[in-house]
Every structure is written in C-alpha cells, then in structure tokens.
Coordinates of C-alpha atoms and ligand atoms in Angstrom, one line a residue:
X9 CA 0.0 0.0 0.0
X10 CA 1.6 3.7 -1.2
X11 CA 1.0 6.4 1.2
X12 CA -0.8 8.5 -1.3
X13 CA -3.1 8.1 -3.8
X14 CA -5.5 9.9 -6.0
X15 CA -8.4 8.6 -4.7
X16 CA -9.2 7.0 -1.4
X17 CA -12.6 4.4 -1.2
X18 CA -13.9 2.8 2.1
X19 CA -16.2 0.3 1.9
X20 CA -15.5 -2.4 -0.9
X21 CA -19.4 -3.0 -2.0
X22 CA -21.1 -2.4 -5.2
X23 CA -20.7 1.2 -4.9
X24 CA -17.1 1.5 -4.0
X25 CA -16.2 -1.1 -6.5
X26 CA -18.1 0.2 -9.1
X27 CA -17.1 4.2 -8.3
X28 CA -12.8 2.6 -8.0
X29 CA -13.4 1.2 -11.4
X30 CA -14.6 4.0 -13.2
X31 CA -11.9 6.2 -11.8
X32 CA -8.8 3.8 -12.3
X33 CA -10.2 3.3 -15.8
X34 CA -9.7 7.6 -16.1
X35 CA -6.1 7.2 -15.4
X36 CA -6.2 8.0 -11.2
X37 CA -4.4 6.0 -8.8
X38 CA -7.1 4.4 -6.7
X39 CA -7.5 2.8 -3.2
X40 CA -10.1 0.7 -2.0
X41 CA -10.0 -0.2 1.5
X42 CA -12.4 -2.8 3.0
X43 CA -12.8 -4.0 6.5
X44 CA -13.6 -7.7 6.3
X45 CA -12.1 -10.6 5.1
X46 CA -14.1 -10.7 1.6
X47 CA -14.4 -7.8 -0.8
X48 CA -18.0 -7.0 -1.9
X49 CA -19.8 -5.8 1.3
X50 CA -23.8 -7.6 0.7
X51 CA -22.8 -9.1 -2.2
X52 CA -20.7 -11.4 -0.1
X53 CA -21.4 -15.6 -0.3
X54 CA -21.0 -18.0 2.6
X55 CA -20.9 -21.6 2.3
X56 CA -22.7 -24.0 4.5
X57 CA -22.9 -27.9 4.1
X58 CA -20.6 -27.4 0.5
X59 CA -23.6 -25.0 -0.6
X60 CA -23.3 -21.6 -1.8
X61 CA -25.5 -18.8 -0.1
X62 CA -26.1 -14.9 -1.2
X63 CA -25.7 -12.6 2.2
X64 CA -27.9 -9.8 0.0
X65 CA -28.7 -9.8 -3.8
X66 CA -30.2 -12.7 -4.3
X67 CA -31.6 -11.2 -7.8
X68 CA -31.0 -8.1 -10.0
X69 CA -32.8 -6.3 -12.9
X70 CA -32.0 -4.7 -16.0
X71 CA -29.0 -6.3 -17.6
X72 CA -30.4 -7.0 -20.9
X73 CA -28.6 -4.4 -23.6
X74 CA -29.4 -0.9 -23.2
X75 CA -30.6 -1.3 -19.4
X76 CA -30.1 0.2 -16.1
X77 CA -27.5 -2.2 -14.9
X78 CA -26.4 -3.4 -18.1
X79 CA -25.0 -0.4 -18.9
X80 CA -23.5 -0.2 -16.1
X81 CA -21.9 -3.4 -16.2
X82 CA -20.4 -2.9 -19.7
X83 CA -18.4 -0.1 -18.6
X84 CA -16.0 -1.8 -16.1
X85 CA -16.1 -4.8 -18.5
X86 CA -17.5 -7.2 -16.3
X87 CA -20.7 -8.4 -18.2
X88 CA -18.9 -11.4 -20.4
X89 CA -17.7 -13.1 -17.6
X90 CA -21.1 -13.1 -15.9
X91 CA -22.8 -16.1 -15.5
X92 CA -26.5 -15.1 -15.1
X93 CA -29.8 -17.4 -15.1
X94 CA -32.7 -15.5 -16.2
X95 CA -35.7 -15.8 -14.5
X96 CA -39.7 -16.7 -15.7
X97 CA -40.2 -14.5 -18.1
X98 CA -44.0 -14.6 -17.3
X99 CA -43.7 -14.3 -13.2
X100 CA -40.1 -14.0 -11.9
X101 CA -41.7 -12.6 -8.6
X102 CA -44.9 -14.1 -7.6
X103 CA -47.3 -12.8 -5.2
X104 CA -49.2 -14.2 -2.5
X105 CA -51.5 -14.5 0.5
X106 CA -52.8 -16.8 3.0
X107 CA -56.4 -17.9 1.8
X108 CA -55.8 -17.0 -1.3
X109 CA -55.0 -20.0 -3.8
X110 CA -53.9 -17.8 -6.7
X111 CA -50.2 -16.8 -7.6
X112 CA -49.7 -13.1 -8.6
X113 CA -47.3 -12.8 -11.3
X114 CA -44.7 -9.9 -11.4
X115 CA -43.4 -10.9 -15.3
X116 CA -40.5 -9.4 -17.3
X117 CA -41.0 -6.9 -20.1
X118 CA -43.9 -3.8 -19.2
X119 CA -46.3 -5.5 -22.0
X120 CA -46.3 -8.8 -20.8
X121 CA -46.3 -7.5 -16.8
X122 CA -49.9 -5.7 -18.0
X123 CA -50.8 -9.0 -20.1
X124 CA -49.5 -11.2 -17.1
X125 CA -51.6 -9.5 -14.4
X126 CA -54.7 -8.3 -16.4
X127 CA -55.4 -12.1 -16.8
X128 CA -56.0 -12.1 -13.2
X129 CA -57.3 -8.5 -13.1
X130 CA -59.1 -8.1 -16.3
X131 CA -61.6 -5.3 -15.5
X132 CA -58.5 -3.2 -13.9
X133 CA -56.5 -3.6 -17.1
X134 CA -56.5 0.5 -17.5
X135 CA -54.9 0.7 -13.7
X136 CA -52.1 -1.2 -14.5
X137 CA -51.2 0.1 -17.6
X138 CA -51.4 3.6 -16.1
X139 CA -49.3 2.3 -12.9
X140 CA -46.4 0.6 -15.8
X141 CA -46.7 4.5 -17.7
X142 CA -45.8 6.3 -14.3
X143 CA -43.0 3.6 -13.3
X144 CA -41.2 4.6 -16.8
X145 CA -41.6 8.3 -16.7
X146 CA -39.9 8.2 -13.4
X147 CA -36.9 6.3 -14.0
X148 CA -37.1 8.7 -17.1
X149 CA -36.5 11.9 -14.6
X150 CA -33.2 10.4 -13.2
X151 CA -30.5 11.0 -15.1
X152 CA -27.7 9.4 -13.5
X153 CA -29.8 5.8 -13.3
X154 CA -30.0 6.3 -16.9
X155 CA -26.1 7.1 -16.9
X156 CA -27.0 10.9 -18.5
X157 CA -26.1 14.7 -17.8
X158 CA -27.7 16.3 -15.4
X159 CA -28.3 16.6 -12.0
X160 CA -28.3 13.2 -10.1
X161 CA -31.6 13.2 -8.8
X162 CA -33.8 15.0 -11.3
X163 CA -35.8 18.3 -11.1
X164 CA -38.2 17.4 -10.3
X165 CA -39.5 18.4 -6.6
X166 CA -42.8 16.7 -7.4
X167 CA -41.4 13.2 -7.4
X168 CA -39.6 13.3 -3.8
X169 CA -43.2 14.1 -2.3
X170 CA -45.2 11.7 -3.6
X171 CA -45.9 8.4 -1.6
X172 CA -45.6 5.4 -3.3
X173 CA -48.5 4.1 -1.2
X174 CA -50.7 7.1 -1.9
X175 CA -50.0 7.0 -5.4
X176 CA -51.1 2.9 -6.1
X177 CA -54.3 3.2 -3.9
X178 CA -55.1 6.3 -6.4
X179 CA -54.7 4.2 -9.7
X180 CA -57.3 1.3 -8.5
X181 CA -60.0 0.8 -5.6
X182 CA -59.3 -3.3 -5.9
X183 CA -57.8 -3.8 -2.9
X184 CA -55.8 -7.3 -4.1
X185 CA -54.5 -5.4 -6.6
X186 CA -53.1 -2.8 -5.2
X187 CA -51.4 -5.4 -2.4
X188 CA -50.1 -7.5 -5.5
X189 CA -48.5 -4.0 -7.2
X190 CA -46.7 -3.4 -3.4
X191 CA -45.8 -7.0 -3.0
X192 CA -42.1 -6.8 -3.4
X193 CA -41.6 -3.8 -1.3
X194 CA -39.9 -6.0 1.1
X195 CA -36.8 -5.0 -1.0
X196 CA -36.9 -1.7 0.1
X197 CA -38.4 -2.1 3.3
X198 CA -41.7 0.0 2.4
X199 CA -43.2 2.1 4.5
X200 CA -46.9 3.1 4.0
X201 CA -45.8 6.8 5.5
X202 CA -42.2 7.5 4.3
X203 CA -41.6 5.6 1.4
X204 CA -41.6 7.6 -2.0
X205 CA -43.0 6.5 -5.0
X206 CA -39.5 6.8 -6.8
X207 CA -37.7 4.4 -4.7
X208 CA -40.2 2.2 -5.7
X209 CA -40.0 2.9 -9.3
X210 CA -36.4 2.8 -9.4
X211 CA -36.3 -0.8 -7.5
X212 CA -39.0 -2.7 -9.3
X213 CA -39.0 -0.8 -13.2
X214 CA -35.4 -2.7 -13.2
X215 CA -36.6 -6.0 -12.4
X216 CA -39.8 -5.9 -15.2
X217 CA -37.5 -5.2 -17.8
X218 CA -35.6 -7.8 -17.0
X219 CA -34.6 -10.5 -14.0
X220 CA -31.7 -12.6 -13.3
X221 CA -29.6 -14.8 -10.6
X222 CA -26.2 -14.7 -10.1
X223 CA -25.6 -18.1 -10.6
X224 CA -23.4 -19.8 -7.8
X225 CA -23.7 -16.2 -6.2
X226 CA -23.3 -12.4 -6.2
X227 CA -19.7 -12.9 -5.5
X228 CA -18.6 -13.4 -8.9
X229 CA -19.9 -9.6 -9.8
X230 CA -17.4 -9.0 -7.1
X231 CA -14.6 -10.3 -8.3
X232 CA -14.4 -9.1 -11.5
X233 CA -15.0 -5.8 -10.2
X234 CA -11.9 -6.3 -8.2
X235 CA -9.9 -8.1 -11.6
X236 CA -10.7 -5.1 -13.8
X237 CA -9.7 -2.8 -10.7
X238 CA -6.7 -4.3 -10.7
X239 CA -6.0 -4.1 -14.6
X240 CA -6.2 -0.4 -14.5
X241 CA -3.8 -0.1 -11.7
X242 CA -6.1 -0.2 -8.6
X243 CA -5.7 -1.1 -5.4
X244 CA -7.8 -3.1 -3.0
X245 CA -7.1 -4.0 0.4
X246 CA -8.9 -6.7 2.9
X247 CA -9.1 -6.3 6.9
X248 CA -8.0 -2.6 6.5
X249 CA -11.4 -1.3 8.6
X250 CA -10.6 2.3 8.8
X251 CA -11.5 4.3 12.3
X252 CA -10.2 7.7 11.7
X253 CA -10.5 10.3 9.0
X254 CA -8.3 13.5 9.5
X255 CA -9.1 16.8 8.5
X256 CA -7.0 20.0 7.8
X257 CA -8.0 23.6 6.9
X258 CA -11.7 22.1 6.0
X259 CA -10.1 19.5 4.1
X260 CA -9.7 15.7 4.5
X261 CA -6.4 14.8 4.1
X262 CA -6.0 10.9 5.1
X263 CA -8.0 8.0 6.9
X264 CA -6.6 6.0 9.5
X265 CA -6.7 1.8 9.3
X266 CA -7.1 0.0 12.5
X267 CA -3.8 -1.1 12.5
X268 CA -2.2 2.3 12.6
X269 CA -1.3 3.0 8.9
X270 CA -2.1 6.4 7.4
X271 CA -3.9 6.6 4.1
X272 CA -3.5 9.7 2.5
X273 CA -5.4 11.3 -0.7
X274 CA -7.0 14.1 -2.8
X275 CA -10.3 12.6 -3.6
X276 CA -12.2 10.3 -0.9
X277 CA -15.2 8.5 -1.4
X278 CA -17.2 7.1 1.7
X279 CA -19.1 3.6 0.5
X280 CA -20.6 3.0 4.1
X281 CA -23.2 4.3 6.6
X282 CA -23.5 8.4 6.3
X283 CA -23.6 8.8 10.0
X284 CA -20.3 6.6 10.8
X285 CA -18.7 8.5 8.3
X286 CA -19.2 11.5 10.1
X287 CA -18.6 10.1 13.3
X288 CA -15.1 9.5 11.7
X289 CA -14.6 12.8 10.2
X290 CA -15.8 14.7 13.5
X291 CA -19.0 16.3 13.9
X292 CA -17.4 19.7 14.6
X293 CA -16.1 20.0 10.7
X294 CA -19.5 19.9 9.1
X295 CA -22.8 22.3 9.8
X296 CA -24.7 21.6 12.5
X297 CA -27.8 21.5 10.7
X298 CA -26.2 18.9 8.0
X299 CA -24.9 16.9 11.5
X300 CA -28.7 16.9 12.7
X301 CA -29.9 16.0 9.3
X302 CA -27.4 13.0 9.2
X303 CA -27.8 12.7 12.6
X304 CA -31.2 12.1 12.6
X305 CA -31.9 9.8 9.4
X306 CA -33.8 6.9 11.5
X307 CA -32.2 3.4 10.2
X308 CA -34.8 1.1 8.6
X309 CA -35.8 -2.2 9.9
X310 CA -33.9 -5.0 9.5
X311 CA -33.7 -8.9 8.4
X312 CA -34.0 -12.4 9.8
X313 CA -33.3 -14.9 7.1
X314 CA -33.1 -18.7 6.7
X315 CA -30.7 -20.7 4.8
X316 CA -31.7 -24.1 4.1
X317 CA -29.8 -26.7 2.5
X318 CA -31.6 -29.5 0.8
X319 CA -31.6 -33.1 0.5
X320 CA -30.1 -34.1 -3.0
X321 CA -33.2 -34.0 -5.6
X322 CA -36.3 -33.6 -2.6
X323 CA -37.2 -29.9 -3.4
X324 CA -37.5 -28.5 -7.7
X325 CA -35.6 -25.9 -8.2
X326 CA -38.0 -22.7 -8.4
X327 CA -36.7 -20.2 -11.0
X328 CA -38.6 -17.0 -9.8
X329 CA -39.2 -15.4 -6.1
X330 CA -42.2 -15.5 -4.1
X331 CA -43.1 -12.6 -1.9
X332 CA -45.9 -13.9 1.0
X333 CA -47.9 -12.1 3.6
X334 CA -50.7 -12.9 5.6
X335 CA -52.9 -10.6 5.2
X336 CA -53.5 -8.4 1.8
X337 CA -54.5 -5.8 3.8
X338 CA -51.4 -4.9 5.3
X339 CA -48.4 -5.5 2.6
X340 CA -47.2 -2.1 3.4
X341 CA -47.9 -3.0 7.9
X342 CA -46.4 -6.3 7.6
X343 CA -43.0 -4.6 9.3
X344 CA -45.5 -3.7 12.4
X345 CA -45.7 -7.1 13.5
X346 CA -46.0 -8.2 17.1
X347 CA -44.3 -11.2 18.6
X348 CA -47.8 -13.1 18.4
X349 CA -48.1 -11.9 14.6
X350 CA -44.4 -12.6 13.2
X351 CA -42.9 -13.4 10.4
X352 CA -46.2 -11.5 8.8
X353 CA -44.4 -11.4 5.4
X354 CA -41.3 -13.1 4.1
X355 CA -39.3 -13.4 0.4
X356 CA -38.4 -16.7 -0.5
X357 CA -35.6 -17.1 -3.1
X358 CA -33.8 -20.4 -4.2
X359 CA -29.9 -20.2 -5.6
X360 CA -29.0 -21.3 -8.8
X361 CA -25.3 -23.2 -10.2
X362 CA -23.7 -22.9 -13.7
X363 CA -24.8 -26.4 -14.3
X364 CA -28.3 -26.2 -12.8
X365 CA -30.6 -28.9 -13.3
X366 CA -34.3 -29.9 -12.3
X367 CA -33.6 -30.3 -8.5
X368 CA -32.8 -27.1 -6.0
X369 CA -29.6 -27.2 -3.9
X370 CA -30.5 -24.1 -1.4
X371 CA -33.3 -21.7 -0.4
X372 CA -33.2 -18.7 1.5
X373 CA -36.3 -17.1 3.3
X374 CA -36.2 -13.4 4.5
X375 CA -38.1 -11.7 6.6
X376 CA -38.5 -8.4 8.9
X377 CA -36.7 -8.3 12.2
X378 CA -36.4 -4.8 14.1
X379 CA -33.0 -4.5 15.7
X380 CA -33.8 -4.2 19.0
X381 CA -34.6 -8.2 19.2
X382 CA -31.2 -8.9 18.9
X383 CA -29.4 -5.7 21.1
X384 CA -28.5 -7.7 24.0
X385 CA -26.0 -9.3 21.9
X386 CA -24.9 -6.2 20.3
X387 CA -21.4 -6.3 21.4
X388 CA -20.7 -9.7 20.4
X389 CA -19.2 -10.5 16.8
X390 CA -19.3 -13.7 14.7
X391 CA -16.9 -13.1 11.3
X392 CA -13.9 -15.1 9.9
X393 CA -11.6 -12.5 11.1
X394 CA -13.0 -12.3 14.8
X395 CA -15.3 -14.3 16.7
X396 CA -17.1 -14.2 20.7
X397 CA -19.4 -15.9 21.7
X398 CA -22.7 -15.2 21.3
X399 CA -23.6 -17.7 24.5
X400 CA -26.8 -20.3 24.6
X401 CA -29.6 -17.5 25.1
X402 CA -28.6 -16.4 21.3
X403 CA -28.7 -20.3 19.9
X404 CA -31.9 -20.3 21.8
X405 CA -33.5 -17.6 20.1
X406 CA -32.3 -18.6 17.0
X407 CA -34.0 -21.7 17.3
X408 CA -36.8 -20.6 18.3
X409 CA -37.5 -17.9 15.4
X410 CA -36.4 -20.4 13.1
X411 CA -38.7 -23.0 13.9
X412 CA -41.8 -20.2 13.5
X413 CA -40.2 -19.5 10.6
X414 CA -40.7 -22.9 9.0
X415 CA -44.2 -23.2 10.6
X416 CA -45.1 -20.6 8.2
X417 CA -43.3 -21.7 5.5
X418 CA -44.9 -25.0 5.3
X419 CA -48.0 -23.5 4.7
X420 CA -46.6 -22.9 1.1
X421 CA -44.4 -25.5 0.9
X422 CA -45.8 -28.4 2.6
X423 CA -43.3 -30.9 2.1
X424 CA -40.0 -28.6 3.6
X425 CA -39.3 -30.4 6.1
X426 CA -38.4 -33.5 5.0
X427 CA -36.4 -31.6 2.1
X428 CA -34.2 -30.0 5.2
X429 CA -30.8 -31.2 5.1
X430 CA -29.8 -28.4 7.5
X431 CA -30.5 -25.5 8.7
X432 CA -28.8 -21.7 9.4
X433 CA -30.4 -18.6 10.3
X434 CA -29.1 -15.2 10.2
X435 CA -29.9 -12.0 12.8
X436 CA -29.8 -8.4 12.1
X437 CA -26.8 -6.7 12.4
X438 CA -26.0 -3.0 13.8
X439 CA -24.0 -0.9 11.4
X440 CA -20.2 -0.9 12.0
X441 CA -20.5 -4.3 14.3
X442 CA -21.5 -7.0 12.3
Ligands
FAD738 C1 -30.8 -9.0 3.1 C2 -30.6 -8.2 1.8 C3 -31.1 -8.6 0.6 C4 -30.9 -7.9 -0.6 N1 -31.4 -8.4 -1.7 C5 -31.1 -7.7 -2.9 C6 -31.4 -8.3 -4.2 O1 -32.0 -9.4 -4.2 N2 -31.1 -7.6 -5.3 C7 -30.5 -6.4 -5.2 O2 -30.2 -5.8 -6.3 N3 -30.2 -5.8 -4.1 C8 -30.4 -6.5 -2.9 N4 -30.1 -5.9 -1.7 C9 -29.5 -4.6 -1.7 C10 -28.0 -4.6 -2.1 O3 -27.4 -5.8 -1.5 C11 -27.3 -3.4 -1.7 O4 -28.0 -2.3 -2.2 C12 -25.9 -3.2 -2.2 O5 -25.2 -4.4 -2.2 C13 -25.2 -2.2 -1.4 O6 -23.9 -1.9 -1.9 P1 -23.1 -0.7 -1.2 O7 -21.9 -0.6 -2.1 O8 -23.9 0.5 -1.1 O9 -22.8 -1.1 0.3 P2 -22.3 -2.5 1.1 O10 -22.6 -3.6 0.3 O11 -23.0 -2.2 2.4 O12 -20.8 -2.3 1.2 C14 -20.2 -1.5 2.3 C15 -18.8 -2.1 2.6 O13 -18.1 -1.2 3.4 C16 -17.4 -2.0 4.3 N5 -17.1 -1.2 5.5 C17 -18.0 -0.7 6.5 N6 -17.4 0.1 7.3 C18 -16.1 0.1 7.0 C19 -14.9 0.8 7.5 N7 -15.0 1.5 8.6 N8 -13.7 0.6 6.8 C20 -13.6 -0.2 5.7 N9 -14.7 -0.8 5.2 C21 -15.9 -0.7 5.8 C22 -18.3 -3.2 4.7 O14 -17.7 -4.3 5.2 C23 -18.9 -3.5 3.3 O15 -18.1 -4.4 2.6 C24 -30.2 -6.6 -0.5 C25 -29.7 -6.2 0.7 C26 -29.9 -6.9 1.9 C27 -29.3 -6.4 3.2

C-alpha cells in the first residue's frame, strides 16, 4: 500500500467497487480499503454444508442491452464473464397470501407485466397500464440511473413528495391489486408513510425489464469488479477497517486503518453508513444542521433470514421469487408485526449453479426483524476474522425464530421439512459491528 493516492474508497461494495473502477479506468491512482475478510460488502457468499449462499442480492434487474444495470456493467467490463440465469419470463416474482389459492405474477418486459396480471385482473387492465406508464416516466427523470447529464436526482421536486402508497391506492379501488402492485416492497423495506414513489419505481421498473440470478452467487460480480480494478492499476485492500479520518484547513487529508497505517489522498469517497462516516470525520467540521440532518436519518428495519440446504433431488428448483404475507391488507404493515403476529411477510428465493438442473440445492427465506430483538448481543461479533461468543440465550432464540419460521413456510411448501438437510439462520446486524 503507497501512502498517497488519487483517490481513497472505504467500503469495498457495489458502490465503492463500481465508483474505483470508473476512476482507475480515467487514469487516477485508486484505493479501495475494505474491512472484512471478503471484498463485496452484501454481495458477499458463505458456504454451508458445501452450498453456496447470497448474504444480499439474491436477484438483479436490467442487464439486458441498453438497461439500467447493463449499462453499467459494460463499462467496467465485467458483463462477459457473468454467469447469469434469467428468470420466468411470465412471473419472476410471484405474489401471495394466505387464503388466497392464486399466484400473482410480477413478469418481465412492461407489455407482458400488464398482459400477465390483467389475466388475473381483467376489468383493472387501464390501472395497471397507467401504474407501468408512471414507473417509466420516473426512472425517465433520473439522469444518472440512466447514466445521462444532469443533476443526479432529477428536477423534479414533485417526485420526492409523492408516496408510493398514496400513489397505487389512487390508480385502483381493488384492494388485491393494489397489495399484489406493493408485494415486493420487502426490498426496500416500504413504508406506508415515508416511502416515495420513486424508490419504488427505481427498484421494481429494473426487475420488469428484465430479471436474473447470479448463478453460484453475487460474489462473482465481485470479483471481477476487483480483476478489472486491478488491470487499471487499482488497489484493494482486505481487513483494513478504517476508524479515523483526519481533517486539515476544512479539508480531508488521510483515513486511518485499524492497524495504525495512514492513508493519504486528494479525492475520498465514503461507501458506508452516512452517520459513521461522520462520526469518523468529526462532527465539529460539518454544519450543525447537516450533522442533525445525518444525525437524525432513522435506520430502517432490519432482516431475519433462513438458509436451508436441501436433501439431493427432494425440493425443484423454483426459477422466480415468491413474496408472501398474511394478510393483503397490510403488505405495506407487515414490518408492524407483534411477537404473536411474526414473520407477517417473508421473500423466499432459491440459488442457482452454472450447471443447474431440475432439483434445488439451497433456499433462503427473509423476513422483517427490528434491531432491538437482537441488542443484547450487540457487542458480540461472529466473522472469519473475529469471533465471541454469542452464549446459549442467542442459539436459543435462534432456534426458536427459526422453527416459526418454517411453521409458516410449510403453509406454502408443505413438504419442507423433510427436504431439510440443515438448517442456518441469520440476525440483524447493527451498522459498523456486524
Ligand atoms: C438482506 C438483503 C437482501 C438484498 N437483496 C437484494 C437483491 O436481491 N437484489 C438487489 O439488487 N439488491 C439487494 N439488496 C441490496 C444490495 O445488496 C445493496 O443495495 C448493495 O449491495 C449495497 O452496496 P453498497 O456498495 O452500497 O454497500 P455495502 O454492500 O453495504 O458495502 C459496504 C462495505 O463497506 C465495508 N465497511 C464498512 N465500514 C467500513 C470501514 N470503517 N472501513 C472499511 N470498510 C468498511 C463493509 O464491510 C462493506 O463491505 C439486498 C440487501 C440486503 C441487506
């Protein structure tokens, strides 16, 4: 590692990897420094039982030419040694609820999401073309999601105020529908009262043109981000977590790694949490109203997820995502739940290999958890580089979520339990600990 460099990135996800590329490839020296033991941040796999497992993106969206991601994908270089799986064309998200036999279809390309649906809705056909019309002329307003000129987020004042709630109750009185149009908002933890309409817009318009697994995991985006880094000169550095930033005449001059080492640079670009970043920096170099702003950004909830291995050729591989909740009432609640009432909504996604056949190896179930379930153990870590023990109170309520967990998952999947070769569940993390 040199002392100085052009620019200085902390935090080696998407962002940071993505935002080192484009920089090395314009001839700076770059420097990515990442605090855990694998690059990639929730792109990260695990492996239990010889099985792969995504920690986050379990499935992303426009990377057919021209698209949102495909574009830029193309521009680091990374998309011909991708190997993707793309999902059901006619229902790579499917929709569902308890007492309710049918499966709502989110399919891939905006005419056959209207034909796909309206089959099931056929007097609210006008709703959801109107609803597919709004989603484009959205993403239309940000220019840098469609990698153009202009100013990041649009100009539009209009589209920061308008719920995305609000807005899909206004297109159609059918109540199902308007559940089934909200179903996947589990991937941005929706919120009936805060969440916009855009960052709805921008999540799922990506996804109808186009849907895909990373097949044997999200890791492999990762590490030919860091390959193509590397061929343009980049740097990237493993279990260099950095603690300090330092600051002179209003200026950030170097970050400090936990080990001591200085990093010094003209350029730095923060990939991780806003508020530890200013923690870092000190609050006393920004304005206080920015600080409270930051400051004051509440965290949204977090996850609880299952990771199940499967018995060789029990359980059919499933090439699309189903998004369940209990009641179709409260799809934009199901976060609200009580301990008597939980999991009221989980996303159920299955993995896929390069040489996938009939038969599913793995299947990961997510659902809400807030934070302060799991605080007692906040101080306690569990990562390749360090580990404490969490003690038997933690296995304990592991165990027990997990099993209610599968209780509700066998309502969909009757036969999951004798497909179960074993078992892991994951717990929310805070920010910073992990
Ligand atoms: C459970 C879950 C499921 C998801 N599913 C999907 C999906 O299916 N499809 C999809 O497209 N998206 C999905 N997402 C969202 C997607 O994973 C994220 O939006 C994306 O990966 C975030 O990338 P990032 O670069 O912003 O940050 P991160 O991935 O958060 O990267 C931040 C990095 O910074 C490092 N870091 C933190 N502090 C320091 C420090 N002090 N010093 C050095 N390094 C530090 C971290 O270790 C980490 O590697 C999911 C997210 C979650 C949590």
């Amino acid at each position: 590692m040199k002392e100085k460099y052009d620019v200085v990135i902390i935090g080696s996800g998407m962002g940071g990897l993505v935002a080192a590329n484009i920089m090395a490839r314009e001839g700076l020296s770059v420097c990515v420094l990442e605090k855990n033991n694998q690059f990639g941040g929730n792109l990260q796999t695990f492996v239990r039982d010889r099985t792969i497992f995504d920690t986050g993106v379990h499935y992303i969206g426009g990377l057919a030419p021209g698209q949102n991601l495909y574009r830029y994908f193309d521009y680091p270089g990374i998309l011909e040694g991708l190997h993707l799986k793309k999902m059901n064309r006619d229902g790579f998200d499917i929709i569902t609820f308890d007492n309710d036999e049918v499966a709502y279809p989110h399919a891939q390309g905006y005419d056959n999401f209207i034909d796909q649906l309206a089959k099931q809705f056929p007097q609210e056909r006008k709703a959801i073309e109107s609803y597919c019309k709004k989603l484009r002329e959205i993403c239309h307003k940000f220019p840098l999601y469609n990698l153009e000129e202009g100013k990041p987020y649009g100009n539009d004042p209009e589209l920061f105020q308008q719920s995305a709630k609000d807005y899909i109750d206004s297109i159609t009185q059918n109540e199902k529908l308007r559940a089934v149009l909200a179903g996947s908002n589990l991937l941005y933890a929706g919120d009936p009262d805060k969440t916009p309409l855009y960052v709805h817009a921008l999540s799922i318009n990506s996804y109808i043109e186009s849907a895909y697994r990373c097949a044997d995991g999200g890791s492999q985006i990762t590490k030919l981000l860091v390959r193509r880094l590397k061929e343009n000169g980049g740097e990237v550095y493993k279990h260099s977590e950095v603690t300090h930033m330092t600051c002179v005449d209003r200026k950030l001059e170097s970050v400090t790694i936990k080990d001591g080492r200085k990093v010094t640079g003209d350029i730095f670009i923060s990939n991780i949490e806003p508020k530890h970043t200013l923690r870092m920096i000190g609050e006393e170099h920004f304005r206080k109203s920015y600080n409270r702003r930051i400051q004051d950004m509440e965290s949204i909830i977090s996850a609880f997820s299952i990771h199940i291995v499967l018995k060789p050729k029990t359980f059919k591989y499933l090439n699309k995502n189903y998004y369940h909740f209990k009641d179709y009432r409260k799809v934009w609640d199901a976060h609200k739940y009580t301990e008597e009432t939980w999991p009221e909504t989980y996303m159920v996604s299955m993995g896929v290999r390069k040489n996938q056949d009939e038969w599913g190896e793995q299947l990961t179930a997510i659902t809400y958890m807030r934070y302060e379930e799991v605080k007692e153990w906040e101080n306690t870590f569990n990562t390749v580089a360090q580990t404490s023990d969490r003690g038997k109170s933690y296995e304990e309520f592991k165990s027990y979520k997990t099993e209610l967990f599968l209780r509700e998952l066998e309502k969909k999947f009757p036969n999951i339990r004798e497909c179960i070769q074993s078992v892991y569940a994951s717990t929310p993390y805070p920010i910073g600990i992990i």
